[in-house]
PDB file of C-alpha atoms and ligand atoms in Angstrom:
ATOM      1  CA  MET N   1     -50.795   6.747   6.142  1.00 44.00           C
ATOM      2  CA  ASN N   2     -52.670   3.777   7.454  1.00 55.00           C
ATOM      3  CA  GLU N   3     -55.194   2.786  10.243  1.00 64.00           C
ATOM      4  CA  ARG N   4     -52.457   2.646  12.815  1.00 73.00           C
ATOM      5  CA  PHE N   5     -51.948   6.238  12.675  1.00 76.00           C
ATOM      6  CA  GLN N   6     -54.441   9.135  13.792  1.00 81.00           C
ATOM      7  CA  SER N   7     -54.025  12.855  13.355  1.00 82.00           C
ATOM      8  CA  ASP N   8     -54.389  14.316  17.064  1.00 81.00           C
ATOM      9  CA  MET N   9     -55.766  18.218  17.794  1.00 80.00           C
ATOM     10  CA  ALA N  10     -52.532  19.383  16.822  1.00 82.00           C
ATOM     11  CA  GLY N  11     -52.767  17.797  13.470  1.00 82.00           C
ATOM     12  CA  GLN N  12     -49.787  15.514  14.187  1.00 85.00           C
ATOM     13  CA  ASP N  13     -50.018  11.863  13.438  1.00 85.00           C
ATOM     14  CA  ARG N  14     -49.995   9.664  16.374  1.00 87.00           C
ATOM     15  CA  PHE N  15     -49.280   5.809  16.480  1.00 82.00           C
ATOM     16  CA  THR N  16     -52.308   4.469  17.732  1.00 83.00           C
ATOM     17  CA  GLY N  17     -51.312   0.591  16.790  1.00 81.00           C
ATOM     18  CA  SER N  18     -49.666  -2.026  19.033  1.00 82.00           C
ATOM     19  CA  PHE N  19     -45.763  -1.657  19.424  1.00 75.00           C
ATOM     20  CA  THR N  20     -45.585  -5.662  19.704  1.00 78.00           C
ATOM     21  CA  GLN N  21     -47.680  -6.679  16.841  1.00 82.00           C
ATOM     22  CA  GLN N  22     -45.273  -7.048  13.839  1.00 84.00           C
ATOM     23  CA  GLU N  23     -46.076  -5.658  10.191  1.00 85.00           C
ATOM     24  CA  PRO N  24     -46.698  -8.631   7.771  1.00 90.00           C
ATOM     25  CA  ILE N  25     -43.963  -9.401   5.722  1.00 92.00           C
ATOM     26  CA  PRO N  26     -44.478  -7.661   2.271  1.00 93.00           C
ATOM     27  CA  GLU N  27     -45.371  -9.840  -0.649  1.00 97.00           C
ATOM     28  CA  ALA N  28     -42.027  -9.238  -2.618  1.00 95.00           C
ATOM     29  CA  GLY N  29     -40.499 -10.728   0.704  1.00 93.00           C
ATOM     30  CA  ILE N  30     -42.537 -13.547   0.647  1.00 96.00           C
ATOM     31  CA  GLU N  31     -41.950 -14.374  -2.980  1.00 97.00           C
ATOM     32  CA  ALA N  32     -38.190 -14.047  -2.334  1.00 93.00           C
ATOM     33  CA  ALA N  33     -38.333 -16.474   0.512  1.00 94.00           C
ATOM     34  CA  LEU N  34     -40.150 -18.987  -1.451  1.00 97.00           C
ATOM     35  CA  ALA N  35     -37.487 -18.824  -4.252  1.00 95.00           C
ATOM     36  CA  VAL N  36     -34.908 -19.709  -2.001  1.00 94.00           C
ATOM     37  CA  LEU N  37     -37.178 -22.620  -0.379  1.00 96.00           C
ATOM     38  CA  ARG N  38     -38.031 -23.927  -3.878  1.00 97.00           C
ATOM     39  CA  HIS N  39     -34.289 -24.090  -4.945  1.00 95.00           C
ATOM     40  CA  GLY N  40     -33.290 -25.498  -1.439  1.00 95.00           C
ATOM     41  CA  ARG N  41     -29.715 -23.546  -1.088  1.00 93.00           C
ATOM     42  CA  LEU N  42     -30.473 -22.234   2.485  1.00 90.00           C
ATOM     43  CA  HIS N  43     -26.847 -21.895   3.539  1.00 88.00           C
ATOM     44  CA  ARG N  44     -24.677 -18.943   2.677  1.00 88.00           C
ATOM     45  CA  TYR N  45     -22.008 -20.969   1.245  1.00 88.00           C
ATOM     46  CA  ASN N  46     -24.130 -23.585  -0.432  1.00 87.00           C
ATOM     47  CA  THR N  47     -24.577 -21.583  -3.862  1.00 90.00           C
ATOM     48  CA  ALA N  48     -24.722 -22.681  -7.651  1.00 93.00           C
ATOM     49  CA  PRO N  49     -21.994 -21.840  -9.786  1.00 93.00           C
ATOM     50  CA  GLY N  50     -22.001 -18.049 -10.095  1.00 92.00           C
ATOM     51  CA  GLU N  51     -24.844 -17.351  -7.662  1.00 92.00           C
ATOM     52  CA  VAL N  52     -24.222 -14.997  -4.892  1.00 92.00           C
ATOM     53  CA  ALA N  53     -25.998 -16.025  -1.656  1.00 91.00           C
ATOM     54  CA  GLU N  54     -28.768 -13.870  -0.664  1.00 92.00           C
ATOM     55  CA  THR N  55     -27.100 -13.684   2.894  1.00 93.00           C
ATOM     56  CA  VAL N  56     -23.986 -12.024   1.000  1.00 93.00           C
ATOM     57  CA  LEU N  57     -26.278  -9.684  -1.011  1.00 95.00           C
ATOM     58  CA  LEU N  58     -27.972  -8.423   2.140  1.00 95.00           C
ATOM     59  CA  GLU N  59     -24.713  -7.802   3.952  1.00 96.00           C
ATOM     60  CA  GLU N  60     -23.585  -5.768   1.092  1.00 97.00           C
ATOM     61  CA  GLU N  61     -26.935  -3.815   0.987  1.00 97.00           C
ATOM     62  CA  PHE N  62     -26.792  -3.550   4.806  1.00 98.00           C
ATOM     63  CA  ALA N  63     -23.187  -2.058   4.782  1.00 98.00           C
ATOM     64  CA  GLY N  64     -24.229   0.448   2.121  1.00 98.00           C
ATOM     65  CA  TYR N  65     -27.367   1.683   4.113  1.00 97.00           C
ATOM     66  CA  VAL N  66     -25.182   2.697   6.939  1.00 98.00           C
ATOM     67  CA  GLY N  67     -22.027   3.677   4.927  1.00 98.00           C
ATOM     68  CA  ALA N  68     -19.834   0.728   6.647  1.00 98.00           C
ATOM     69  CA  ALA N  69     -16.736  -0.758   4.728  1.00 98.00           C
ATOM     70  CA  TYR N  70     -17.670  -4.384   6.398  1.00 97.00           C
ATOM     71  CA  CYS N  71     -20.758  -5.909   7.217  1.00 98.00           C
ATOM     72  CA  LEU N  72     -21.486  -9.786   8.558  1.00 97.00           C
ATOM     73  CA  GLY N  73     -24.889 -11.332   9.323  1.00 97.00           C
ATOM     74  CA  LEU N  74     -25.175 -13.402  12.343  1.00 97.00           C
ATOM     75  CA  ALA N  75     -27.539 -15.537  14.213  1.00 96.00           C
ATOM     76  CA  SER N  76     -28.839 -12.617  16.476  1.00 97.00           C
ATOM     77  CA  GLY N  77     -27.979  -9.302  17.931  1.00 98.00           C
ATOM     78  CA  GLY N  78     -26.860 -11.287  20.914  1.00 98.00           C
ATOM     79  CA  ALA N  79     -24.587 -13.166  18.722  1.00 97.00           C
ATOM     80  CA  ALA N  80     -23.222  -9.849  16.887  1.00 98.00           C
ATOM     81  CA  MET N  81     -22.327  -8.463  20.496  1.00 98.00           C
ATOM     82  CA  ALA N  82     -20.538 -11.576  21.551  1.00 98.00           C
ATOM     83  CA  CYS N  83     -18.661 -11.770  18.309  1.00 98.00           C
ATOM     84  CA  ALA N  84     -17.604  -7.970  18.531  1.00 98.00           C
ATOM     85  CA  LEU N  85     -16.187  -8.532  22.165  1.00 98.00           C
ATOM     86  CA  ARG N  86     -14.093 -11.710  20.763  1.00 98.00           C
ATOM     87  CA  ALA N  87     -13.036  -9.610  17.879  1.00 98.00           C
ATOM     88  CA  LEU N  88     -11.881  -6.879  20.249  1.00 98.00           C
ATOM     89  CA  GLN N  89     -10.166  -9.750  21.969  1.00 97.00           C
ATOM     90  CA  VAL N  90     -11.857  -9.601  25.540  1.00 98.00           C
ATOM     91  CA  GLN N  91     -10.742 -12.249  27.566  1.00 98.00           C
ATOM     92  CA  ALA N  92     -12.583 -14.185  30.231  1.00 98.00           C
ATOM     93  CA  GLY N  93     -12.280 -12.250  33.501  1.00 98.00           C
ATOM     94  CA  ASP N  94     -12.072  -8.670  31.716  1.00 98.00           C
ATOM     95  CA  PRO N  95     -14.158  -6.115  32.715  1.00 98.00           C
ATOM     96  CA  VAL N  96     -16.464  -4.524  30.155  1.00 98.00           C
ATOM     97  CA  LEU N  97     -18.371  -1.182  30.659  1.00 98.00           C
ATOM     98  CA  SER N  98     -22.152  -1.057  29.802  1.00 98.00           C
ATOM     99  CA  ASN N  99     -25.116   1.338  30.639  1.00 97.00           C
ATOM    100  CA  ALA N 100     -27.085   0.183  33.451  1.00 96.00           C
ATOM    101  CA  PHE N 101     -30.507   0.555  31.600  1.00 96.00           C
ATOM    102  CA  THR N 102     -30.221  -2.287  29.173  1.00 95.00           C
ATOM    103  CA  LEU N 103     -31.670  -5.410  28.231  1.00 96.00           C
ATOM    104  CA  ALA N 104     -30.650  -8.981  29.461  1.00 96.00           C
ATOM    105  CA  PRO N 105     -28.983  -9.897  26.349  1.00 97.00           C
ATOM    106  CA  VAL N 106     -26.326  -7.001  26.472  1.00 98.00           C
ATOM    107  CA  PRO N 107     -24.701  -8.198  29.989  1.00 98.00           C
ATOM    108  CA  GLY N 108     -25.403 -11.592  28.595  1.00 98.00           C
ATOM    109  CA  ALA N 109     -23.162 -11.512  25.626  1.00 98.00           C
ATOM    110  CA  ILE N 110     -20.364  -9.953  28.053  1.00 98.00           C
ATOM    111  CA  ALA N 111     -21.079 -13.034  30.206  1.00 98.00           C
ATOM    112  CA  SER N 112     -21.117 -15.354  27.460  1.00 98.00           C
ATOM    113  CA  LEU N 113     -17.139 -14.927  26.948  1.00 98.00           C
ATOM    114  CA  GLY N 114     -16.733 -15.107  30.766  1.00 98.00           C
ATOM    115  CA  ALA N 115     -16.130 -11.340  31.305  1.00 98.00           C
ATOM    116  CA  LYS N 116     -17.351  -8.840  33.650  1.00 98.00           C
ATOM    117  CA  PRO N 117     -19.960  -6.220  33.334  1.00 98.00           C
ATOM    118  CA  VAL N 118     -19.181  -3.017  35.029  1.00 98.00           C
ATOM    119  CA  PHE N 119     -22.446  -0.924  35.097  1.00 98.00           C
ATOM    120  CA  VAL N 120     -22.537   2.520  34.525  1.00 98.00           C
ATOM    121  CA  ASP N 121     -25.480   4.972  35.744  1.00 98.00           C
ATOM    122  CA  VAL N 122     -27.960   6.469  33.324  1.00 97.00           C
ATOM    123  CA  THR N 123     -28.924   9.863  33.473  1.00 97.00           C
ATOM    124  CA  GLU N 124     -32.561  11.403  33.813  1.00 96.00           C
ATOM    125  CA  ASP N 125     -32.864  11.267  29.706  1.00 94.00           C
ATOM    126  CA  LEU N 126     -32.054   7.741  30.113  1.00 96.00           C
ATOM    127  CA  THR N 127     -28.853   7.970  28.428  1.00 97.00           C
ATOM    128  CA  ILE N 128     -25.287   6.998  29.561  1.00 98.00           C
ATOM    129  CA  ASP N 129     -23.833   9.387  32.733  1.00 98.00           C
ATOM    130  CA  LEU N 130     -20.619  10.348  30.972  1.00 98.00           C
ATOM    131  CA  ALA N 131     -19.118  11.352  34.501  1.00 98.00           C
ATOM    132  CA  HIS N 132     -19.827   7.923  36.089  1.00 98.00           C
ATOM    133  CA  LEU N 133     -18.521   6.239  32.632  1.00 98.00           C
ATOM    134  CA  GLU N 134     -15.183   7.828  33.374  1.00 98.00           C
ATOM    135  CA  VAL N 135     -15.194   7.037  37.088  1.00 98.00           C
ATOM    136  CA  GLN N 136     -16.289   3.138  36.295  1.00 98.00           C
ATOM    137  CA  ALA N 137     -13.566   3.234  33.351  1.00 98.00           C
ATOM    138  CA  ARG N 138     -10.743   4.262  35.644  1.00 98.00           C
ATOM    139  CA  ALA N 139     -11.956   2.226  38.594  1.00 98.00           C
ATOM    140  CA  SER N 140     -12.275  -1.187  36.825  1.00 98.00           C
ATOM    141  CA  GLY N 141      -9.386  -0.416  33.770  1.00 98.00           C
ATOM    142  CA  ALA N 142     -11.810  -1.451  31.264  1.00 98.00           C
ATOM    143  CA  LYS N 143     -10.752  -1.145  27.768  1.00 98.00           C
ATOM    144  CA  VAL N 144     -14.237  -1.796  25.926  1.00 98.00           C
ATOM    145  CA  LEU N 145     -17.748  -0.308  26.623  1.00 98.00           C
ATOM    146  CA  LEU N 146     -20.733  -2.179  24.823  1.00 98.00           C
ATOM    147  CA  LEU N 147     -23.118   0.877  24.606  1.00 98.00           C
ATOM    148  CA  SER N 148     -26.980   0.034  24.346  1.00 98.00           C
ATOM    149  CA  HIS N 149     -28.847   2.716  22.805  1.00 98.00           C
ATOM    150  CA  MET N 150     -31.858   1.454  24.928  1.00 97.00           C
ATOM    151  CA  ARG N 151     -35.198   2.509  23.927  1.00 95.00           C
ATOM    152  CA  GLY N 152     -34.106   4.613  21.137  1.00 95.00           C
ATOM    153  CA  HIS N 153     -32.285   6.991  23.807  1.00 97.00           C
ATOM    154  CA  ILE N 154     -29.098   8.070  21.873  1.00 97.00           C
ATOM    155  CA  CYS N 155     -26.492  10.137  24.374  1.00 98.00           C
ATOM    156  CA  ASP N 156     -24.223  13.152  23.068  1.00 98.00           C
ATOM    157  CA  MET N 157     -22.178  10.656  20.723  1.00 98.00           C
ATOM    158  CA  ASP N 158     -19.379  13.326  20.219  1.00 98.00           C
ATOM    159  CA  ALA N 159     -18.831  13.705  23.918  1.00 98.00           C
ATOM    160  CA  LEU N 160     -18.960  10.044  24.329  1.00 98.00           C
ATOM    161  CA  VAL N 161     -16.274   9.057  21.505  1.00 98.00           C
ATOM    162  CA  SER N 162     -13.967  12.008  22.617  1.00 98.00           C
ATOM    163  CA  LEU N 163     -13.971  10.659  26.335  1.00 98.00           C
ATOM    164  CA  CYS N 164     -13.395   7.095  25.598  1.00 98.00           C
ATOM    165  CA  ASP N 165     -10.657   8.127  23.013  1.00 98.00           C
ATOM    166  CA  ARG N 166      -9.115  10.101  26.159  1.00 98.00           C
ATOM    167  CA  LEU N 167      -9.829   6.630  28.288  1.00 98.00           C
ATOM    168  CA  GLY N 168      -8.554   4.350  25.707  1.00 98.00           C
ATOM    169  CA  VAL N 169     -11.719   2.332  25.721  1.00 98.00           C
ATOM    170  CA  ARG N 170     -13.091   1.134  22.382  1.00 98.00           C
ATOM    171  CA  VAL N 171     -16.897   1.316  21.692  1.00 98.00           C
ATOM    172  CA  ILE N 172     -19.296  -1.233  20.675  1.00 98.00           C
ATOM    173  CA  GLU N 173     -22.757  -0.106  19.743  1.00 98.00           C
ATOM    174  CA  ASP N 174     -25.776  -2.126  20.542  1.00 98.00           C
ATOM    175  CA  CYS N 175     -28.422  -0.580  17.875  1.00 98.00           C
ATOM    176  CA  ALA N 176     -31.260  -3.167  18.515  1.00 98.00           C
ATOM    177  CA  HIS N 177     -33.203  -0.129  19.261  1.00 97.00           C
ATOM    178  CA  THR N 178     -31.824   2.367  16.841  1.00 97.00           C
ATOM    179  CA  MET N 179     -31.455   0.689  13.721  1.00 97.00           C
ATOM    180  CA  GLY N 180     -32.007   3.942  11.071  1.00 95.00           C
ATOM    181  CA  ALA N 181     -31.539   6.637  13.713  1.00 97.00           C
ATOM    182  CA  LYS N 182     -28.960   9.100  13.372  1.00 97.00           C
ATOM    183  CA  TRP N 183     -26.696  11.240  15.691  1.00 97.00           C
ATOM    184  CA  LYS N 184     -26.124  14.526  14.024  1.00 97.00           C
ATOM    185  CA  GLY N 185     -26.275  12.784  10.588  1.00 96.00           C
ATOM    186  CA  VAL N 186     -24.090   9.920  11.562  1.00 97.00           C
ATOM    187  CA  PRO N 187     -26.067   6.519  11.711  1.00 98.00           C
ATOM    188  CA  SER N 188     -26.144   5.037  15.184  1.00 98.00           C
ATOM    189  CA  GLY N 189     -23.703   2.012  14.747  1.00 98.00           C
ATOM    190  CA  ARG N 190     -21.063   4.081  12.981  1.00 98.00           C
ATOM    191  CA  HIS N 191     -19.485   6.171  16.041  1.00 98.00           C
ATOM    192  CA  GLY N 192     -17.574   3.208  17.616  1.00 98.00           C
ATOM    193  CA  ALA N 193     -15.562   0.481  16.558  1.00 98.00           C
ATOM    194  CA  VAL N 194     -18.462  -1.862  15.982  1.00 98.00           C
ATOM    195  CA  GLY N 195     -22.005  -1.594  15.434  1.00 98.00           C
ATOM    196  CA  CYS N 196     -24.251  -4.586  16.213  1.00 98.00           C
ATOM    197  CA  TYR N 197     -27.967  -4.678  15.231  1.00 98.00           C
ATOM    198  CA  SER N 198     -30.779  -7.158  15.540  1.00 98.00           C
ATOM    199  CA  THR N 199     -33.698  -8.356  13.512  1.00 97.00           C
ATOM    200  CA  GLN N 200     -35.209 -10.382  15.484  1.00 95.00           C
ATOM    201  CA  THR N 201     -39.073 -10.360  15.255  1.00 92.00           C
ATOM    202  CA  TYR N 202     -39.864  -7.379  17.401  1.00 90.00           C
ATOM    203  CA  LYS N 203     -37.172  -5.097  15.948  1.00 92.00           C
ATOM    204  CA  HIS N 204     -37.268  -2.521  13.021  1.00 91.00           C
ATOM    205  CA  MET N 205     -36.543  -5.456  10.467  1.00 92.00           C
ATOM    206  CA  ASN N 206     -38.018  -8.939  11.127  1.00 92.00           C
ATOM    207  CA  SER N 207     -36.250 -11.926  10.194  1.00 92.00           C
ATOM    208  CA  GLY N 208     -37.461 -13.840  13.291  1.00 93.00           C
ATOM    209  CA  GLU N 209     -33.903 -14.344  14.461  1.00 96.00           C
ATOM    210  CA  GLY N 210     -30.802 -12.519  13.216  1.00 97.00           C
ATOM    211  CA  GLY N 211     -28.341  -9.875  13.583  1.00 98.00           C
ATOM    212  CA  PHE N 212     -25.544  -7.795  11.928  1.00 98.00           C
ATOM    213  CA  LEU N 213     -22.269  -6.421  12.921  1.00 98.00           C
ATOM    214  CA  VAL N 214     -20.694  -3.226  10.895  1.00 98.00           C
ATOM    215  CA  THR N 215     -17.040  -2.022  11.253  1.00 98.00           C
ATOM    216  CA  ASP N 216     -14.663   0.177   9.118  1.00 98.00           C
ATOM    217  CA  ASP N 217     -11.685  -1.865  10.668  1.00 97.00           C
ATOM    218  CA  ALA N 218     -10.777  -4.468   8.641  1.00 96.00           C
ATOM    219  CA  GLU N 219      -8.704  -6.656  10.796  1.00 96.00           C
ATOM    220  CA  LEU N 220     -11.885  -6.597  13.438  1.00 97.00           C
ATOM    221  CA  ALA N 221     -13.876  -7.304  10.057  1.00 96.00           C
ATOM    222  CA  ALA N 222     -11.579 -10.091   9.512  1.00 94.00           C
ATOM    223  CA  ARG N 223     -11.385 -11.747  12.931  1.00 95.00           C
ATOM    224  CA  ALA N 224     -15.501 -11.452  13.259  1.00 96.00           C
ATOM    225  CA  VAL N 225     -15.711 -13.469   9.945  1.00 94.00           C
ATOM    226  CA  LEU N 226     -13.437 -16.473  11.164  1.00 92.00           C
ATOM    227  CA  LEU N 227     -15.435 -16.130  14.402  1.00 93.00           C
ATOM    228  CA  SER N 228     -18.822 -16.525  13.040  1.00 91.00           C
ATOM    229  CA  GLY N 229     -17.692 -19.723  11.653  1.00 84.00           C
ATOM    230  CA  SER N 230     -16.496 -19.137   8.050  1.00 81.00           C
ATOM    231  CA  TYR N 231     -14.181 -21.984   8.207  1.00 73.00           C
ATOM    232  CA  MET N 232     -12.222 -22.238   4.718  1.00 69.00           C
ATOM    233  CA  LEU N 233     -14.721 -20.376   2.916  1.00 75.00           C
ATOM    234  CA  TYR N 234     -13.746 -16.889   3.890  1.00 76.00           C
ATOM    235  CA  ALA N 235     -13.672 -15.738   0.117  1.00 80.00           C
ATOM    236  CA  ARG N 236     -17.229 -16.072   0.063  1.00 82.00           C
ATOM    237  CA  HIS N 237     -17.926 -12.995   2.199  1.00 85.00           C
ATOM    238  CA  ARG N 238     -18.143 -10.187  -0.134  1.00 84.00           C
ATOM    239  CA  ALA N 239     -18.659  -7.385   2.665  1.00 85.00           C
ATOM    240  CA  ALA N 240     -15.835  -8.545   4.252  1.00 88.00           C
ATOM    241  CA  PRO N 241     -11.944  -7.349   3.885  1.00 89.00           C
ATOM    242  CA  GLY N 242      -9.428  -9.349   1.373  1.00 84.00           C
ATOM    243  CA  ARG N 243      -7.175 -12.143   2.360  1.00 78.00           C
ATOM    244  CA  GLY N 244      -4.166 -10.330   2.914  1.00 75.00           C
ATOM    245  CA  VAL N 245      -5.910  -8.547   6.068  1.00 80.00           C
ATOM    246  CA  ARG N 246      -4.189  -9.957   9.324  1.00 67.00           C
ATOM    247  CA  GLY N 247      -6.554 -12.411  10.794  1.00 61.00           C
ATOM    248  CA  ALA N 248      -7.852 -13.330   7.626  1.00 60.00           C
ATOM    249  CA  GLU N 249      -5.048 -15.610   7.023  1.00 54.00           C
ATOM    250  CA  ALA N 250      -5.483 -17.557  10.368  1.00 46.00           C
TER     251      ALA N 250
HETATM  252  C1  PLP R 301     -33.587  -7.528  21.311  1.00 67.57           C
HETATM  253  C2  PLP R 301     -32.243  -6.810  21.769  1.00 67.57           C
HETATM  254  C3  PLP R 301     -30.789  -7.478  21.757  1.00 67.57           C
HETATM  255  C4  PLP R 301     -30.413  -8.755  21.194  1.00 67.57           C
HETATM  256  O1  PLP R 301     -31.191  -8.965  19.959  1.00 67.57           O
HETATM  257  P1  PLP R 301     -31.331 -10.623  19.644  1.00 67.57           P
HETATM  258  O2  PLP R 301     -31.199 -10.520  18.402  1.00 67.57           O
HETATM  259  O3  PLP R 301     -32.409 -10.893  20.286  1.00 67.57           O
HETATM  260  O4  PLP R 301     -30.079 -11.506  20.327  1.00 67.57           O
HETATM  261  C5  PLP R 301     -29.886  -6.765  22.328  1.00 67.57           C
HETATM  262  N1  PLP R 301     -30.144  -5.485  22.649  1.00 67.57           N
HETATM  263  C6  PLP R 301     -31.249  -4.912  22.708  1.00 67.57           C
HETATM  264  C7  PLP R 301     -31.658  -3.557  23.573  1.00 67.57           C
HETATM  265  C8  PLP R 301     -32.731  -5.579  22.523  1.00 67.57           C
HETATM  266  O5  PLP R 301     -33.759  -5.191  22.547  1.00 67.57           O
END
């Protein structure tokens, strides 16, 4: 309990702090950052013999946290979403479904590929309207849904996944507002083909800028690593599939 919480009349803790004021970086985090600054090997591939880069260790830890087979660290949540769309082989001009209650970087990720956002209505509960999703999917022929769990509102994920399976639509989850949240015990980001997270300074985990992509699909993970700019150093990624995977050889 700290001064940002107060008990209300029912004895419940109420958050009374500022939603846009970051928590300070813990001392252990400051020490870890200083250790990296002191040795100077800031890039994920620039390591001493036998050393594993902090980025790689973070990817492994985050994969374990959400129970994903693979995790890739990226420059931002927006970069993670664009990388996920590319890994799913969305092409310029393709329609991509997305809930209309969202934030600019979500349709922005779609537009960054030259693809076209197809917006889906939201319900009174501020979650995606599944009936309208079906209408829009059939009308547009879109094969990918970029679903934003906006402001932490998660729809009935069982119903969404079974509808999308029936429609042949693959799901990318934007978990910028739901890192650590669960639907029926399953972490957000683990219902669709790919989960994307932001560690921008206002989000749950604060690295200034940054993002993650997680998936259990080896082929998608291999493509994402290459698309993120791994060039010939693919093997340095420990939360990525092995070299035999199609895509990792490219
Ligand atoms: C912040 C945010 C993003 C993008 O994350 P960045 O790391 O800033 O690119 C995507 N979706 C939502 C809902 C966000 O709030």
